[in-house]
Coordinates of C-alpha atoms in Angstrom, one line a residue:
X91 CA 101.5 168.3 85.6
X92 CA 102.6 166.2 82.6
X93 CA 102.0 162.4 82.6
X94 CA 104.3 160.5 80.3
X95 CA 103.3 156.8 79.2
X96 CA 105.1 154.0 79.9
X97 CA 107.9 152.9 77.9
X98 CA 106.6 150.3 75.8
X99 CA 109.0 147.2 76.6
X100 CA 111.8 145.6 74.0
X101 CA 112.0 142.0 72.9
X102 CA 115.5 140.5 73.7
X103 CA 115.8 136.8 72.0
X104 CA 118.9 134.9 73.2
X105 CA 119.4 132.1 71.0
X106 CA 122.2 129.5 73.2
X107 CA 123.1 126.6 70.3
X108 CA 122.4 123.2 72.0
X109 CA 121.0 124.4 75.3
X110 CA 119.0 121.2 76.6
X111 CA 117.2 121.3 79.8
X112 CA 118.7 118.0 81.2
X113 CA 122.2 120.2 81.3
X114 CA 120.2 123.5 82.3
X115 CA 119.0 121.0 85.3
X116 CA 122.0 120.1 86.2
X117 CA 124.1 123.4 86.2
X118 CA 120.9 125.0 88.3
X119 CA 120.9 122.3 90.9
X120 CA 124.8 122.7 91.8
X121 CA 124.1 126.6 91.9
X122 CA 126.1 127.2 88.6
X123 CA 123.9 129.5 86.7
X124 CA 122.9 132.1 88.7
X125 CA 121.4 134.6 85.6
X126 CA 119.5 131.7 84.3
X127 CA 118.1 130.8 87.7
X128 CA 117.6 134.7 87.7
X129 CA 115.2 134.5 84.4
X130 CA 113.5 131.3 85.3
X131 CA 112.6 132.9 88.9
X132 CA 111.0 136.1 87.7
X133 CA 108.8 134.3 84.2
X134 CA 108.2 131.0 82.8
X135 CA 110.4 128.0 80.8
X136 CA 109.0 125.9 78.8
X137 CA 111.2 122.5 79.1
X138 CA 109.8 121.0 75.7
X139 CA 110.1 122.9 72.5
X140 CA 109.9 121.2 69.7
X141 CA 113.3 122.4 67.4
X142 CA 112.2 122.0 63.2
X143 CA 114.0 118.7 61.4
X144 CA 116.6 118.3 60.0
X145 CA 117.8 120.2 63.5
X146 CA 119.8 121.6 61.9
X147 CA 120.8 125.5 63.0
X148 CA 120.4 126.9 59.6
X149 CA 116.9 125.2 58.9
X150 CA 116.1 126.0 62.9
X151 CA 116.4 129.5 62.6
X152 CA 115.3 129.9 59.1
X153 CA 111.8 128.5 60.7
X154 CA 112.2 130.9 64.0
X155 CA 112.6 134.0 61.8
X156 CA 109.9 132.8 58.9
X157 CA 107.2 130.5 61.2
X158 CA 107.2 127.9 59.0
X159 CA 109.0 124.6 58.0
X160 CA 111.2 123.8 55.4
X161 CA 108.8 123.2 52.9
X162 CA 108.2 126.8 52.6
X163 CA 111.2 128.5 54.0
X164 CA 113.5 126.3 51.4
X165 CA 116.6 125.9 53.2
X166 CA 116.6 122.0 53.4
X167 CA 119.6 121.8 56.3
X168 CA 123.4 122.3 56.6
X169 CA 123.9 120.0 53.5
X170 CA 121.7 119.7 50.5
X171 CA 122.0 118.9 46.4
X172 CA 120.7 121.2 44.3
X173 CA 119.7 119.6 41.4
X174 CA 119.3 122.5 39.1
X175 CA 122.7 123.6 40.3
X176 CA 123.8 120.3 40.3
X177 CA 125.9 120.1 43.4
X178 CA 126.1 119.9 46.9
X179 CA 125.4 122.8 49.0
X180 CA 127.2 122.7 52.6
X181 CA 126.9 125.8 54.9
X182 CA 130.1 124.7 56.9
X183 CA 129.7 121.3 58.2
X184 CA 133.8 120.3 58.3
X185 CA 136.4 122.4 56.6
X186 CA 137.6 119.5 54.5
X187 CA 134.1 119.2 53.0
X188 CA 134.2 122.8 52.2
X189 CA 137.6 122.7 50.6
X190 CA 136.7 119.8 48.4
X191 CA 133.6 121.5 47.1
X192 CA 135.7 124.8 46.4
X193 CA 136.2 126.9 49.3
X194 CA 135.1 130.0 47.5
X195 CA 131.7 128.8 46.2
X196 CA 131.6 127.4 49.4
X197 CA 132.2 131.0 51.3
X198 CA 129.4 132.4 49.1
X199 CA 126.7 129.9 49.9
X200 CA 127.4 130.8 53.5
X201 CA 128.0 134.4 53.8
X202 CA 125.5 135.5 50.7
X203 CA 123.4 132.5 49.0
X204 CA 122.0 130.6 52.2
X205 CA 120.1 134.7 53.5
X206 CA 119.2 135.7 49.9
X207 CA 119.3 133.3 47.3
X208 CA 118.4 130.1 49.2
X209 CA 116.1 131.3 52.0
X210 CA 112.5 131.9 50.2
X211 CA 111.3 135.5 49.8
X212 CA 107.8 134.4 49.5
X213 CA 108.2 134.5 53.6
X214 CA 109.0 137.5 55.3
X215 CA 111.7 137.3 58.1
X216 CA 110.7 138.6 61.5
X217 CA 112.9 141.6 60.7
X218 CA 111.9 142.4 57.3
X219 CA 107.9 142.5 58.7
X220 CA 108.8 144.6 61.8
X221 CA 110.5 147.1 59.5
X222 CA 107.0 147.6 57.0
X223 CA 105.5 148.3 60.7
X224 CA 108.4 151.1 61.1
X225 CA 110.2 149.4 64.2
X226 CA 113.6 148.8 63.9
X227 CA 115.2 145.6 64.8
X228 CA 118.8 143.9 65.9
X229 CA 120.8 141.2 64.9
X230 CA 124.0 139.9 66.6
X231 CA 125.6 137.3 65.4
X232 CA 123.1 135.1 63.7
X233 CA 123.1 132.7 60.5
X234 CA 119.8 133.7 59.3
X235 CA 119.5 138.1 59.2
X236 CA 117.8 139.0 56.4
X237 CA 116.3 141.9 56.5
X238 CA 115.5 145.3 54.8
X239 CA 118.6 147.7 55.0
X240 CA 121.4 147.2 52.7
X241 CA 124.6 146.6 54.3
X242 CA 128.0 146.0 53.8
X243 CA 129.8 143.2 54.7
X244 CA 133.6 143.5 55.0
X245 CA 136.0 139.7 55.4
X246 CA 139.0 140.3 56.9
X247 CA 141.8 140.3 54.7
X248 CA 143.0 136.9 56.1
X249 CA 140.3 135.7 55.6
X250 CA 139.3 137.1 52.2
X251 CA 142.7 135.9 50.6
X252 CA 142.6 132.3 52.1
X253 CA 139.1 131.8 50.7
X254 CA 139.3 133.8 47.7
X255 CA 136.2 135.9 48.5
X256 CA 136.0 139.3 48.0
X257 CA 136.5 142.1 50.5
X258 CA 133.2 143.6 50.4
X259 CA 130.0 142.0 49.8
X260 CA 126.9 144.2 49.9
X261 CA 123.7 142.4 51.9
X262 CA 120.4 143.4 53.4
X263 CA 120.2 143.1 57.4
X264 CA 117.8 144.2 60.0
X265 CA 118.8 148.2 61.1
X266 CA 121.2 146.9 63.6
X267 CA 123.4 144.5 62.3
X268 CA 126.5 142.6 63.5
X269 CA 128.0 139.9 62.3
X270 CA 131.4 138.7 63.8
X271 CA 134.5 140.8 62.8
X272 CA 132.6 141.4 59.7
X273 CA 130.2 144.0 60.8
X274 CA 130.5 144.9 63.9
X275 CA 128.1 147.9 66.1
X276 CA 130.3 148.1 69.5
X277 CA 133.8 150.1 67.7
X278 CA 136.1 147.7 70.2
X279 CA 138.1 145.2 68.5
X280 CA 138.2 142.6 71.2
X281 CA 136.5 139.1 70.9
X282 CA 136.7 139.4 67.3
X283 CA 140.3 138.3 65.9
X284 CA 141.0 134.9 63.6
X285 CA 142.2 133.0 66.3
X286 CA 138.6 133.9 67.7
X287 CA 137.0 132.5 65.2
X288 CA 136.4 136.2 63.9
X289 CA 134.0 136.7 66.5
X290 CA 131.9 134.3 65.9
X291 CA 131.9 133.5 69.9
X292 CA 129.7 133.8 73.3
X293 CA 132.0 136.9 74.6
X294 CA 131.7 138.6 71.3
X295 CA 127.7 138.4 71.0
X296 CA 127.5 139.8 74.4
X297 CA 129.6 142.4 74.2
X298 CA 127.5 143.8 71.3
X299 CA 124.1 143.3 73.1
X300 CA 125.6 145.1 76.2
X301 CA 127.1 147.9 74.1
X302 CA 123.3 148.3 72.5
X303 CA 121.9 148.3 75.9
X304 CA 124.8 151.0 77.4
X305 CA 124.0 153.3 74.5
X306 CA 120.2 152.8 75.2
X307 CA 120.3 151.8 71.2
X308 CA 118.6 148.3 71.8
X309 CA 115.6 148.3 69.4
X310 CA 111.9 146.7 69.8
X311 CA 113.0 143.4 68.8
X312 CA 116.9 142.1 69.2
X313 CA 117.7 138.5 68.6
X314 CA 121.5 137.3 69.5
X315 CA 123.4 134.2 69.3
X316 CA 125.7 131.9 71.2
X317 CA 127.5 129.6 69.3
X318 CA 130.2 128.0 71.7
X319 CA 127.9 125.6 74.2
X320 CA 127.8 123.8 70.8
X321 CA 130.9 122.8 70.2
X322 CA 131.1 121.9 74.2
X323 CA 128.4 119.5 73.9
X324 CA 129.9 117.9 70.6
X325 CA 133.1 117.1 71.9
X326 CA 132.2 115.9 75.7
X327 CA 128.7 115.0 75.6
X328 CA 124.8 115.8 76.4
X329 CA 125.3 115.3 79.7
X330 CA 128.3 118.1 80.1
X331 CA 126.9 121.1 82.1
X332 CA 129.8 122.6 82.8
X333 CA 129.4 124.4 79.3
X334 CA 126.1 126.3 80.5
X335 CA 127.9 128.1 83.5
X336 CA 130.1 129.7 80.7
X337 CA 127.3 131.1 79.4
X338 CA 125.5 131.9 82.5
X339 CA 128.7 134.2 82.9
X340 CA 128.2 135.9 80.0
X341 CA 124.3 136.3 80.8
X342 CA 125.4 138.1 84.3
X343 CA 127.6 140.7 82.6
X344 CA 124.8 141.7 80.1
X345 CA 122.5 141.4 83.4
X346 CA 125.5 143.9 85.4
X347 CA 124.9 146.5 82.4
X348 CA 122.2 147.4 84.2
X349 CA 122.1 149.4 87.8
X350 CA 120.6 145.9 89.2
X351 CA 119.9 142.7 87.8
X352 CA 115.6 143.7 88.2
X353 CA 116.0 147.0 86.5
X354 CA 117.0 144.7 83.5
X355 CA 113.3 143.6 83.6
X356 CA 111.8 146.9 83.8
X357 CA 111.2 147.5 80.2
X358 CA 112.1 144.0 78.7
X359 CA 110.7 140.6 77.3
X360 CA 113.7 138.6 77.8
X361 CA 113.2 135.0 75.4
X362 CA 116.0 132.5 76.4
X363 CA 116.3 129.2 74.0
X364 CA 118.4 127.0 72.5
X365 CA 117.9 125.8 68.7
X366 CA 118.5 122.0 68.7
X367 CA 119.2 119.3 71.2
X368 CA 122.2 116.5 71.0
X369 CA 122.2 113.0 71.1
X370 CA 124.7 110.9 72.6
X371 CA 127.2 108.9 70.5
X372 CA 129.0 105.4 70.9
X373 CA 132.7 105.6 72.4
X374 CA 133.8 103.1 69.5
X375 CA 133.9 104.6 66.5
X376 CA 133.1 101.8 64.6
X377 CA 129.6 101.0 66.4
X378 CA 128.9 104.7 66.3
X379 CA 129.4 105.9 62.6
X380 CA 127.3 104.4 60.1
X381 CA 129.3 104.8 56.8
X382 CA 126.8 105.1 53.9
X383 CA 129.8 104.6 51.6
X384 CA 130.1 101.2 52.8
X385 CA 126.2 100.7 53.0
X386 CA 125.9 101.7 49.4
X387 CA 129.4 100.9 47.7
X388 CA 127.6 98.9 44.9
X389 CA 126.1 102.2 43.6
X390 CA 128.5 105.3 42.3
X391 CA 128.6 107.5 44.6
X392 CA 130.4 110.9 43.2
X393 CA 133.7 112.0 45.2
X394 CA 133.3 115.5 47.0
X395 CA 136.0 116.9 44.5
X396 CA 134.5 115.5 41.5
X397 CA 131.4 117.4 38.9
X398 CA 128.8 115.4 38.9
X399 CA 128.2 113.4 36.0
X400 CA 125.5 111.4 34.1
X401 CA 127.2 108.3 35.7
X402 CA 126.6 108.7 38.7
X403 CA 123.6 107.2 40.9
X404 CA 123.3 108.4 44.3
X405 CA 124.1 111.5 46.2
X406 CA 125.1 111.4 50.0
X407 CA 124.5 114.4 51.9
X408 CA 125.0 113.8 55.8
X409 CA 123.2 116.0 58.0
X410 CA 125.5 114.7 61.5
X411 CA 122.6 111.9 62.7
X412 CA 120.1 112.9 59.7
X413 CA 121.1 112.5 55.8
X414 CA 119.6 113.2 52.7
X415 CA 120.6 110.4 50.1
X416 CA 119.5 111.0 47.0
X417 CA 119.0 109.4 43.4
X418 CA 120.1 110.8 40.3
X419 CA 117.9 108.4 38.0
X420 CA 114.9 106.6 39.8
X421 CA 114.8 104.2 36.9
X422 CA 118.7 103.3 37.4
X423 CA 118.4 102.9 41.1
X424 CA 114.9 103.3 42.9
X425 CA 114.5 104.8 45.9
X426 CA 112.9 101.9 47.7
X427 CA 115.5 99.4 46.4
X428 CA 117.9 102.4 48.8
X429 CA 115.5 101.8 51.5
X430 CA 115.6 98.2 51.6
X431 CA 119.9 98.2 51.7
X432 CA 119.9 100.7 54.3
X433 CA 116.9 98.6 56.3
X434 CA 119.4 95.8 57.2
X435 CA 121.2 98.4 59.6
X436 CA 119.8 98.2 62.8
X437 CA 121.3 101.4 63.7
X438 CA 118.6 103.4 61.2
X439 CA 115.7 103.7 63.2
X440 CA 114.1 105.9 60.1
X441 CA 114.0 105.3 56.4
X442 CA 111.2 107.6 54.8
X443 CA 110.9 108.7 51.0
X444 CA 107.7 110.3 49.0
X445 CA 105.8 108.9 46.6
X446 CA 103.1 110.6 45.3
X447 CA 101.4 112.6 47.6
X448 CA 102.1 110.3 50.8
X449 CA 105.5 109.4 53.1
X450 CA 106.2 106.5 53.5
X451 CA 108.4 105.3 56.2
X452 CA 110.6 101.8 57.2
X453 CA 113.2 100.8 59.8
X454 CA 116.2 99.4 60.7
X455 CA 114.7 98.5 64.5
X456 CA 111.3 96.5 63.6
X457 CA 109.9 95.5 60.3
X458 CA 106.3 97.2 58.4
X459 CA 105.8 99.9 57.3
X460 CA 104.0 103.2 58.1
X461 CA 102.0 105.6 55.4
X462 CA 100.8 108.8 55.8
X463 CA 99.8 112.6 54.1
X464 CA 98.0 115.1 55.4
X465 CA 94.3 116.4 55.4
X466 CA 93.0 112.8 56.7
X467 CA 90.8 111.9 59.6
X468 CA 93.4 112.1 62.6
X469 CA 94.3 114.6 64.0
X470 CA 97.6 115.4 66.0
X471 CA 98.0 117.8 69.6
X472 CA 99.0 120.8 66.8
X473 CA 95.5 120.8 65.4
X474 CA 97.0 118.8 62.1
X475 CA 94.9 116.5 60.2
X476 CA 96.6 113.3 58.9
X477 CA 95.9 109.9 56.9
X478 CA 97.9 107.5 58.4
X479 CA 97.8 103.4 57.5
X480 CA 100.5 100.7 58.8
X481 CA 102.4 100.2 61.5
X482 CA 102.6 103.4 63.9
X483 CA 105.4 102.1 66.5
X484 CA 107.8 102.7 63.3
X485 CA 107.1 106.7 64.4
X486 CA 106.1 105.6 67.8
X487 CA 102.6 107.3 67.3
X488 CA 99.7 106.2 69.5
X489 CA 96.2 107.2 68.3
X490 CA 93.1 107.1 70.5
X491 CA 89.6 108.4 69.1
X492 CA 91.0 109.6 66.0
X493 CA 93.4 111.6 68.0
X494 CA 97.4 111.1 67.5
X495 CA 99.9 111.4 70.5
X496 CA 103.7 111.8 69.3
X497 CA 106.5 109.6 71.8
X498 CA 109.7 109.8 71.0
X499 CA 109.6 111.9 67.8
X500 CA 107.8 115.2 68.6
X501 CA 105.9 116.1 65.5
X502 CA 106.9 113.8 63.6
X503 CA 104.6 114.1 61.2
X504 CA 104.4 117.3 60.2
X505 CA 108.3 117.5 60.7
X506 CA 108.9 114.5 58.0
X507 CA 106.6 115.7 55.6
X508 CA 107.5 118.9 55.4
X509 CA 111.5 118.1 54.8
X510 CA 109.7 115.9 51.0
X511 CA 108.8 119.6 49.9
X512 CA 112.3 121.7 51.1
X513 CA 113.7 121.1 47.4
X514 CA 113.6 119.3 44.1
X515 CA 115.1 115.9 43.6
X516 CA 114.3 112.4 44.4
X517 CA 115.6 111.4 48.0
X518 CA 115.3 108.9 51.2
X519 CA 115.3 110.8 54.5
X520 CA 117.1 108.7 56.9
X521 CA 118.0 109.0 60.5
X522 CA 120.1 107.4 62.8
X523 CA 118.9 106.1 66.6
X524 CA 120.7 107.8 69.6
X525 CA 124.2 106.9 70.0
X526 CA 125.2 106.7 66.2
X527 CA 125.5 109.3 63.3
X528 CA 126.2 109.4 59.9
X529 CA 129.2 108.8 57.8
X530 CA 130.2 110.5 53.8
X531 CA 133.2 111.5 52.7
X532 CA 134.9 113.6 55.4
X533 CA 131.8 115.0 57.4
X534 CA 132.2 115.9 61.0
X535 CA 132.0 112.9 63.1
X536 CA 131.7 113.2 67.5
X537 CA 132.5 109.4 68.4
X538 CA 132.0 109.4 72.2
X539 CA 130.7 113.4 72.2
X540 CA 126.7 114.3 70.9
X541 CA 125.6 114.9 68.0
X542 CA 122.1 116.5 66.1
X543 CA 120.4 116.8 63.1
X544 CA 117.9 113.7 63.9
X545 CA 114.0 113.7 64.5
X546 CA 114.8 111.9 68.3
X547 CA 113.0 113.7 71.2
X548 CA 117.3 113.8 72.2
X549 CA 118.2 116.0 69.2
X550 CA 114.8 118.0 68.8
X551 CA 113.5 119.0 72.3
X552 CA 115.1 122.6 73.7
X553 CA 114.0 124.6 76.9
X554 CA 112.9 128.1 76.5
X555 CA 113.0 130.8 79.1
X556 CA 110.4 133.8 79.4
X557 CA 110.4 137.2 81.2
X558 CA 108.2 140.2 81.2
X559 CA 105.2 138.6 79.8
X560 CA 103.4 135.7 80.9
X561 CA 101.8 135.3 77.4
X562 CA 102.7 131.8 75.9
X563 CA 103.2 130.6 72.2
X564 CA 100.1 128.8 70.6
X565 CA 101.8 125.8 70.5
X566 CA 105.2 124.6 72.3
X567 CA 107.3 124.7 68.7
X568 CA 110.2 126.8 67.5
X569 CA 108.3 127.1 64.2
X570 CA 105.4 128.7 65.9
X571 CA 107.4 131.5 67.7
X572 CA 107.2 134.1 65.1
X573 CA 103.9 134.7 65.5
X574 CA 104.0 134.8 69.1
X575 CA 106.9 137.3 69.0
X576 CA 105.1 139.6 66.8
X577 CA 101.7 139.3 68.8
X578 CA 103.9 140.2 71.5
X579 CA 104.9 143.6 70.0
X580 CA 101.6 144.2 68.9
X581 CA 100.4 144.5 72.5
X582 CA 103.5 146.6 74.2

């Protein structure tokens, strides 16, 4: 008689944009999401993880494939100045934005730059480390993918001649590789036209994991991506459930690809998570957007459509409730004398800038001022060491024998710091308190809706949902899951 091992089990990572466990709550009490119930009743969820800042999807998963912050990963958040480019880089905040920076450059930082220009090589993605290990990997639908295979990339021709992009781009993905209408694995056509945002929807993502799983092609590590609860939660709030029981639907039919919903755990680590939480946001839009123009109209602030000139003094780069404002000459206009302006707004609850080595950090809420670097005599629940001096209810830190607690602003730290050391150039980090955002030129506002991109325990904490191993990451952090994942493959 022959004995055959057991088949070694396959990672599946569902990444669900905005999924919050106060809506996850919710949809499970009323009975709404049965698959989800399904996962949480045969493994683990962790309600808490703590999502990178700016949360931002880009910079999010940019840490998830990499395991670590923006400091080393480089990809600052959805809008950033490049200073030796000099000029803004948006990964497709608003389409107005995009159009006034030039739509085609603007294509090209998404679909190209942001995977292989902007994202560091120095860190290896999740796929690109699996493949030196000879295990092959999947991507569906993400906005980070780099990995080692060269592929080709094909726009629509809509698409192409709107934007003035090429046909073909040529790209290097994990083994398995889709990517809306532009590179698909599954040879049906459905889910996947312009009026579906070329695929770039729930539907589509699941019909490509289920065709992986019906040809038994699914590899030792798939990660896929729903976009739409996003969107949802923008437009009708935080507290909106009813857009997790869409994707509880599409979670049964990838669970009904199997004979029954257990034989789906048979061979599988199943990873449920969202990327970033939302904030609420005022009903009146004047209360809710905080328009830096206004804020800052005694400095020259550069138009969208304009080059950037030697005249000009200060940058605006809105990150939804987080922006980057930056100065062009710190002898011309100081980034403390910025600090101070913006202080007098009670809806900034942090203004933080670098100088030297150390962050330093005011608010709009309550006046002092907090300092602090790392490698000091504190140390925080992630095993970091800081230096901290000043007023700690500005982060709302508590410290008891030496050790800090973080309230409201989940790593704050370490999150803060990092964001000084994402790029060059001389900038205030500023976020707004729940129920406001940030205004520029034509960035996407959500008056009455939900917003992200903040450091608020609102925008930055995300549940996550295990099956098939009871192992847990070292600590509860989306920048920490890498090495879990891995470690988990390892073992199998």
């Amino acid at each position: 008689m022959t004995l055959t091992s057991p088949e070694k089990k396959k990672i599946i990572m569902i990444i669900v944009d905005t999924l919050m466990d106060v809506t996850l709550q919710e949809a499970l009490k009323n009975g709404k999401a049965p698959a989800l119930q399904f996962f949480i009743e045969n493994g683990y969820k962790i309600p808490n993880l703590v999502s990178p800042f700016p949360t931002m999807s880009v910079n999010v998963d940019s840490s998830l494939l990499t395991g670590v912050y923006s400091d080393q990963h480089k990809v600052p958040g959805l809008v950033w100045f490049n200073k030796n480019e000099n000029r803004i880089i948006n990964y497709g905040g608003n389409v107005r934005e995009l159009f006034k920076l030039g739509l085609k450059q603007s294509m090209e930082d998404i679909f190209y730059n942001l995977n292989h220009n902007h994202l560091s090589k120095k860190h290896k993605t999740i796929h690109e480390i699996l493949k030196d290990q000879d295990l092959q990997t999947a991507s569906i639908n993400t906005l980070m993918y780099r990995g080692n295979e060269p592929v080709q990339i094909t726009f629509p021709f809509l698409m192409s001649m709107f934007t003035g992009m090429r046909r073909k781009i040529f790209a290097y993905a994990p083994y398995l590789f889709s990517y809306g209408a532009m590179a698909k694995l599954s040879p049906s056509k459905s889910h996947s036209f312009f009026w579906q945002k070329y695929g770039f929807n729930d539907k589509f993502s699941a019909k490509e994991l289920q065709y992986l799983i019906q040809q038994d092609m699914h590899p030792a590590f798939t990660i896929a991506y729903f976009p739409d609860l996003d969107q949802r939660i923008h437009k009708k709030g935080r507290m909106n459930s009813k857009g997790i029981e869409k994707v509880d639907k599409q979670l049964q039919d990838i669970l009904n690809t199997y004979p029954t919903w257990k034989d789906a755990l048979t061979n599988n680590i199943w990873i449920i998570l969202g990327d970033n939480g939302q904030a609420w946001i005022e009903n009146d839009r004047k209360k809710a957007l905080i328009d830096l123009r206004k804020l800052l109209q005694t400095y020259r602030i550069p138009k969208l459509r304009d080059r950037i000139t030697s005249s000009d003094e200060v940058i605006l780069c809105a990150n939804e409730r987080m922006t980057f404002i930056y100065t062009l000459d710190s002898n011309r206009v100081s980034l403390e004398k910025l600090a101070k302006t913006l202080q007098n707004d009670e809806r900034i609850d942090v203004i933080a800038w670098k100088k030297g080595n150390s962050i330093y950090v005011i608010s709009g809420i309550q006046a002092g001022q907090i300092i602090f670097r790392p490698e000091g005599n504190f140390i925080d629940e992630y095993g970091q060491k800081w230096s901290i001096e000043g007023d700690l209810e500005i982060l709302d830190l508590s410290i008891k024998e030496k050790n800090i607690k973080y309230g409201t602003y989940p790593d704050a730290l370490a999150r803060l710091y990092t964001t000084f050391y994402s790029h060059e150039g001389d900038y205030l980090v500023v976020n707004a308190k729940p129920g406001y955002e940030f205004l520029a030129e034509s960035s996407p506002t959500h008056v009455g809706g939900a917003s992200h991109g903040g450091l608020h325990e609102q925008d930055s904490l995300v549940p996550m949902i295990v099956t098939g191993t009871d192992v847990k990451p070292k600590n509860p952090r989306i920048v920490d899951l890498k090495d879990w994942v891995l470690s988990l493959i390892k073992q199998l």
